[in-house]
């Protein structure tokens, strides 16, 4: 459970987590294995379609939760179940506590329930003098250790067999062997008597089917079947978001959930319980059966147009499985009770601002979670949104406000960059330019060398290099982004040369353009980001162009998707934003798909080159083929690297706030690149280039790191 | 190619992937003989309830003493099947019971059940277990042997939607079971039989 008081403490906790070798290796191994098992599990299934089906069904249900509740209640009560609505965590605890009291319950067995974790049910029942035993192996282990789960599906993934053997030795008072198969058998035997003795069983519910008043529970161990069978009382606790109109929706989710969670086709058990079933232990031979639905902020969320998609979550845990941050620090540092990307969002709603404040800053915006989510939730955007909300509620930190002020004033920002250029003059070598922006007052940057600001910005070169085109078939506006404008103008020049090699393409570089505004979103400065977006949309009159081409994957993805979102509630601006975003395209797609440039355009000696897929290109824009095809067409020998599409750790201001994490991600990236045997790498994002080139420089390895445009430009066939 | 396989073959293939032991039988008699054989051939040490061989706390140890004899439980099975099974088992010193599972929580050897349906896509069997004895037998037994009529196999779970909705119209307890009980909670290492059966055998009953 993450509970740091401030960002400084949180970073300290993160550093400690980084030192946990066992956990790091376990999560690394899992992340790699998960990829393969997931894609095997979905082989032959149209995963995007299934996910869209689930998202649509969930959205429809979320709009009718009160009606579904009434329908569920009617059917369940007809079958002998008592149904409750708990408005808050406190209410849910009270209701379940009262059920225990009125049935003379003294011992309780539980099968896994994240919702019970959410309301800290065990604490409440134990406070009432009850003995509560978790029966899911992982949950039992963490219960005995008095800690929370570190993964939603595998709660004890952070522990080694040695730790479990020690724990079981303590519990059984017998020396236990460090053998997983044996430890599992010990747990089996130790837990069996608990079921026999228990008066009450508590389970969660993956589904609550309104049409029949049934619940569905997904498990592998089968403990839910014993928990719901042996004790005379059964209470199921479910978030109201678990309501589904019919079995139809549940069957779709079952098709997806285990595959997305662990790559299993289906879990060993799916249990469907309707009403009060026969139970020999009960007085009248019928189970005392209750279902408690928990609101705890869910209804408010259901009414929030931005956040209602959170209620689609089916708790598969995939968003943690693929998250590069989770993989480094584990669930106890990457969530409060709910962990992973969804945990960052859920924590704010279920456990409050206090618990979420630090967590939501610890996101690279890499989009890996969104790409894998079983319910199609736009997690990275929601995480940023919460960050912005928290700052709106609590006041914005000085540095982030200052950055907002600077960035949204183009003249001031550009003047500052120019004076930074002058200031670095007397210093030889790579003066870190980032230090000259007010936000970058943090230390700990020495893991990568940062580039200096270029002598002449691209905007100052433009008039001299701009190609004159008499008869234009295609009109293009270039959007440079700050980094290419001021740090890497040569990348822009290369792009201009490549595009100009095609006759009939007229290029313009509208001078009024400024930073795209993504760094402000990363800092939670949504208002300033919006002003900046409006500024850029004015500076580049979209109607005058067929395409707005950018070489920066982050800018491209943000211009395309972010701008639309910013203005979705403002009809006039939304129209303008649509005109603008529809024209935005990344450099590689433009050159490959629109200009149709292929091998006949290029010549040059063969050369090994590997590739880094920028998050905002491969996931943000779904562009994977164009850059690779161009490299091959240009006669380069493209050598794929392991985990090519995993974030390099840049994440804009992220790398400044969490340098230790950024450094680790960079180290992995560099290792994977080196392992290809190539000594050159191409990519499509100046941020990634800054990070990776800096990493190699710091490392002392000679490795060429350049933009795809630069490789293409040097291989253009001269006419 | 899976597409060219019949439903039953697909069912078999997928169930095996989920670690079930699958055989085809031509008649109920054959199934009964199979059950008696599996039970008789269980290693002596496996007569122990699973986990008894490990160092246990005193309370957990206690439960192991409840098991003294090899037992097959055949709840909710037609009387003639139970009678035949009992006759076959008796000569091998195996007890056949149909109820009283609550007194056998230390474990029994085999639970014999009928599956109401099979889902070929995942190798899943559907066991209606509203009868508490069925529910317990299929959890407490170390080996669960289910007879699945070939004609009850459907392509995927979607095909069962209507039938299940009918079952669920009143008090009901239905289980999808795919392979034996499993966990990977310790270091993600797969272990079978954590709370439920260590083995699941599927006898696909061909013909009518
Ligand atoms: S966007 Fe990337 S870093 Fe952020 S939560 Fe998702 S996977 Fe993790
Ligand atoms: S947010 Fe998506 S990926 Fe994460 S647990 Fe929920 S459904 Fe799974």
mmCIF file of N, CA and C in Angstrom, chain A residues 204-245:
data_model
loop_
_atom_site.group_PDB
_atom_site.id
_atom_site.type_symbol
_atom_site.label_atom_id
_atom_site.label_comp_id
_atom_site.label_asym_id
_atom_site.label_seq_id
_atom_site.Cartn_x
_atom_site.Cartn_y
_atom_site.Cartn_z
ATOM 1 N N UNK A 204 -16.459 -12.330 -3.586
ATOM 2 C CA UNK A 204 -16.746 -11.207 -4.464
ATOM 3 C C UNK A 204 -17.699 -11.691 -5.525
ATOM 4 N N UNK A 205 -17.829 -10.950 -6.592
ATOM 5 C CA UNK A 205 -18.615 -11.399 -7.736
ATOM 6 C C UNK A 205 -18.042 -10.704 -8.954
ATOM 7 N N UNK A 206 -17.762 -11.484 -9.978
ATOM 8 C CA UNK A 206 -17.298 -10.859 -11.215
ATOM 9 C C UNK A 206 -18.476 -10.338 -12.021
ATOM 10 N N UNK A 207 -19.632 -10.960 -11.793
ATOM 11 C CA UNK A 207 -20.839 -10.542 -12.500
ATOM 12 C C UNK A 207 -22.028 -10.599 -11.569
ATOM 13 N N UNK A 208 -22.968 -9.718 -11.829
ATOM 14 C CA UNK A 208 -24.277 -9.815 -11.201
ATOM 15 C C UNK A 208 -25.273 -9.681 -12.345
ATOM 16 N N UNK A 209 -25.978 -10.768 -12.615
ATOM 17 C CA UNK A 209 -26.860 -10.822 -13.787
ATOM 18 C C UNK A 209 -28.265 -10.386 -13.395
ATOM 19 N N UNK A 210 -28.669 -9.244 -13.912
ATOM 20 C CA UNK A 210 -29.953 -8.679 -13.495
ATOM 21 C C UNK A 210 -31.130 -9.566 -13.897
ATOM 22 N N UNK A 211 -31.077 -10.139 -15.083
ATOM 23 C CA UNK A 211 -32.222 -10.883 -15.607
ATOM 24 C C UNK A 211 -32.594 -12.087 -14.750
ATOM 25 N N UNK A 212 -31.620 -12.619 -14.003
ATOM 26 C CA UNK A 212 -31.911 -13.814 -13.206
ATOM 27 C C UNK A 212 -31.558 -13.636 -11.734
ATOM 28 N N UNK A 213 -30.908 -12.542 -11.379
ATOM 29 C CA UNK A 213 -30.484 -12.350 -9.991
ATOM 30 C C UNK A 213 -29.358 -13.295 -9.616
ATOM 31 N N UNK A 214 -28.512 -13.627 -10.593
ATOM 32 C CA UNK A 214 -27.411 -14.571 -10.330
ATOM 33 C C UNK A 214 -26.088 -13.831 -10.206
ATOM 34 N N UNK A 215 -25.140 -14.452 -9.490
ATOM 35 C CA UNK A 215 -23.781 -13.920 -9.524
ATOM 36 C C UNK A 215 -22.853 -14.938 -10.198
ATOM 37 N N UNK A 216 -21.785 -14.434 -10.774
ATOM 38 C CA UNK A 216 -20.787 -15.296 -11.397
ATOM 39 C C UNK A 216 -19.434 -14.999 -10.782
ATOM 40 N N UNK A 217 -18.683 -16.054 -10.463
ATOM 41 C CA UNK A 217 -17.372 -15.871 -9.836
ATOM 42 C C UNK A 217 -16.322 -16.650 -10.623
ATOM 43 N N UNK A 218 -15.223 -15.988 -10.920
ATOM 44 C CA UNK A 218 -14.153 -16.601 -11.704
ATOM 45 C C UNK A 218 -12.979 -16.935 -10.788
ATOM 46 N N UNK A 219 -12.598 -18.196 -10.702
ATOM 47 C CA UNK A 219 -11.397 -18.536 -9.917
ATOM 48 C C UNK A 219 -10.640 -19.678 -10.585
ATOM 49 N N UNK A 220 -9.399 -19.822 -10.200
ATOM 50 C CA UNK A 220 -8.610 -20.954 -10.657
ATOM 51 C C UNK A 220 -8.496 -22.018 -9.585
ATOM 52 N N UNK A 221 -8.506 -21.574 -8.346
ATOM 53 C CA UNK A 221 -8.220 -22.514 -7.267
ATOM 54 C C UNK A 221 -9.459 -23.295 -6.868
ATOM 55 N N UNK A 222 -10.623 -22.704 -7.118
ATOM 56 C CA UNK A 222 -11.846 -23.379 -6.723
ATOM 57 C C UNK A 222 -12.271 -23.024 -5.309
ATOM 58 N N UNK A 223 -11.507 -22.144 -4.676
ATOM 59 C CA UNK A 223 -11.843 -21.797 -3.295
ATOM 60 C C UNK A 223 -13.199 -21.124 -3.184
ATOM 61 N N UNK A 224 -13.622 -20.446 -4.268
ATOM 62 C CA UNK A 224 -14.934 -19.803 -4.205
ATOM 63 C C UNK A 224 -16.035 -20.846 -4.076
ATOM 64 N N UNK A 225 -15.830 -22.014 -4.682
ATOM 65 C CA UNK A 225 -16.860 -23.055 -4.594
ATOM 66 C C UNK A 225 -16.980 -23.562 -3.152
ATOM 67 N N UNK A 226 -15.845 -23.722 -2.473
ATOM 68 C CA UNK A 226 -15.915 -24.185 -1.081
ATOM 69 C C UNK A 226 -16.445 -23.085 -0.167
ATOM 70 N N UNK A 227 -15.988 -21.852 -0.430
ATOM 71 C CA UNK A 227 -16.417 -20.729 0.407
ATOM 72 C C UNK A 227 -17.923 -20.522 0.316
ATOM 73 N N UNK A 228 -18.474 -20.755 -0.872
ATOM 74 C CA UNK A 228 -19.903 -20.512 -1.036
ATOM 75 C C UNK A 228 -20.727 -21.763 -0.729
ATOM 76 N N UNK A 229 -20.057 -22.877 -0.433
ATOM 77 C CA UNK A 229 -20.797 -24.120 -0.203
ATOM 78 C C UNK A 229 -20.830 -24.536 1.263
ATOM 79 N N UNK A 230 -19.671 -24.552 1.925
ATOM 80 C CA UNK A 230 -19.645 -25.145 3.262
ATOM 81 C C UNK A 230 -20.314 -24.306 4.358
ATOM 82 N N UNK A 231 -20.000 -23.028 4.496
ATOM 83 C CA UNK A 231 -20.629 -22.272 5.588
ATOM 84 C C UNK A 231 -22.132 -22.087 5.366
ATOM 85 N N UNK A 232 -22.851 -21.890 6.454
ATOM 86 C CA UNK A 232 -24.311 -21.773 6.305
ATOM 87 C C UNK A 232 -24.749 -20.416 5.774
ATOM 88 N N UNK A 233 -23.867 -19.420 5.883
ATOM 89 C CA UNK A 233 -24.206 -18.089 5.367
ATOM 90 C C UNK A 233 -23.245 -17.744 4.233
ATOM 91 N N UNK A 234 -23.771 -17.190 3.165
ATOM 92 C CA UNK A 234 -22.897 -16.685 2.097
ATOM 93 C C UNK A 234 -23.254 -15.233 1.792
ATOM 94 N N UNK A 235 -22.242 -14.371 1.864
ATOM 95 C CA UNK A 235 -22.431 -12.975 1.475
ATOM 96 C C UNK A 235 -21.528 -12.686 0.293
ATOM 97 N N UNK A 236 -22.115 -12.205 -0.787
ATOM 98 C CA UNK A 236 -21.302 -11.777 -1.932
ATOM 99 C C UNK A 236 -21.270 -10.257 -1.943
ATOM 100 N N UNK A 237 -20.069 -9.721 -2.085
ATOM 101 C CA UNK A 237 -19.907 -8.271 -2.137
ATOM 102 C C UNK A 237 -19.496 -7.893 -3.556
ATOM 103 N N UNK A 238 -20.224 -6.973 -4.152
ATOM 104 C CA UNK A 238 -19.919 -6.600 -5.540
ATOM 105 C C UNK A 238 -20.053 -5.102 -5.720
ATOM 106 N N UNK A 239 -19.156 -4.521 -6.471
ATOM 107 C CA UNK A 239 -19.347 -3.135 -6.883
ATOM 108 C C UNK A 239 -20.582 -3.081 -7.760
ATOM 109 N N UNK A 240 -21.350 -1.994 -7.692
ATOM 110 C CA UNK A 240 -22.568 -1.968 -8.514
ATOM 111 C C UNK A 240 -22.238 -1.984 -9.997
ATOM 112 N N UNK A 241 -20.989 -1.694 -10.312
ATOM 113 C CA UNK A 241 -20.584 -1.752 -11.725
ATOM 114 C C UNK A 241 -20.513 -3.185 -12.237
ATOM 115 N N UNK A 242 -20.698 -4.162 -11.365
ATOM 116 C CA UNK A 242 -20.658 -5.554 -11.811
ATOM 117 C C UNK A 242 -22.004 -6.014 -12.366
ATOM 118 N N UNK A 243 -23.004 -5.138 -12.290
ATOM 119 C CA UNK A 243 -24.313 -5.496 -12.824
ATOM 120 C C UNK A 243 -24.290 -5.571 -14.340
ATOM 121 N N UNK A 244 -24.842 -6.638 -14.871
ATOM 122 C CA UNK A 244 -24.985 -6.774 -16.321
ATOM 123 C C UNK A 244 -26.422 -7.186 -16.578
ATOM 124 N N UNK A 245 -26.998 -6.748 -17.676
ATOM 125 C CA UNK A 245 -28.407 -7.088 -17.920
ATOM 126 C C UNK A 245 -28.630 -8.597 -17.982
#
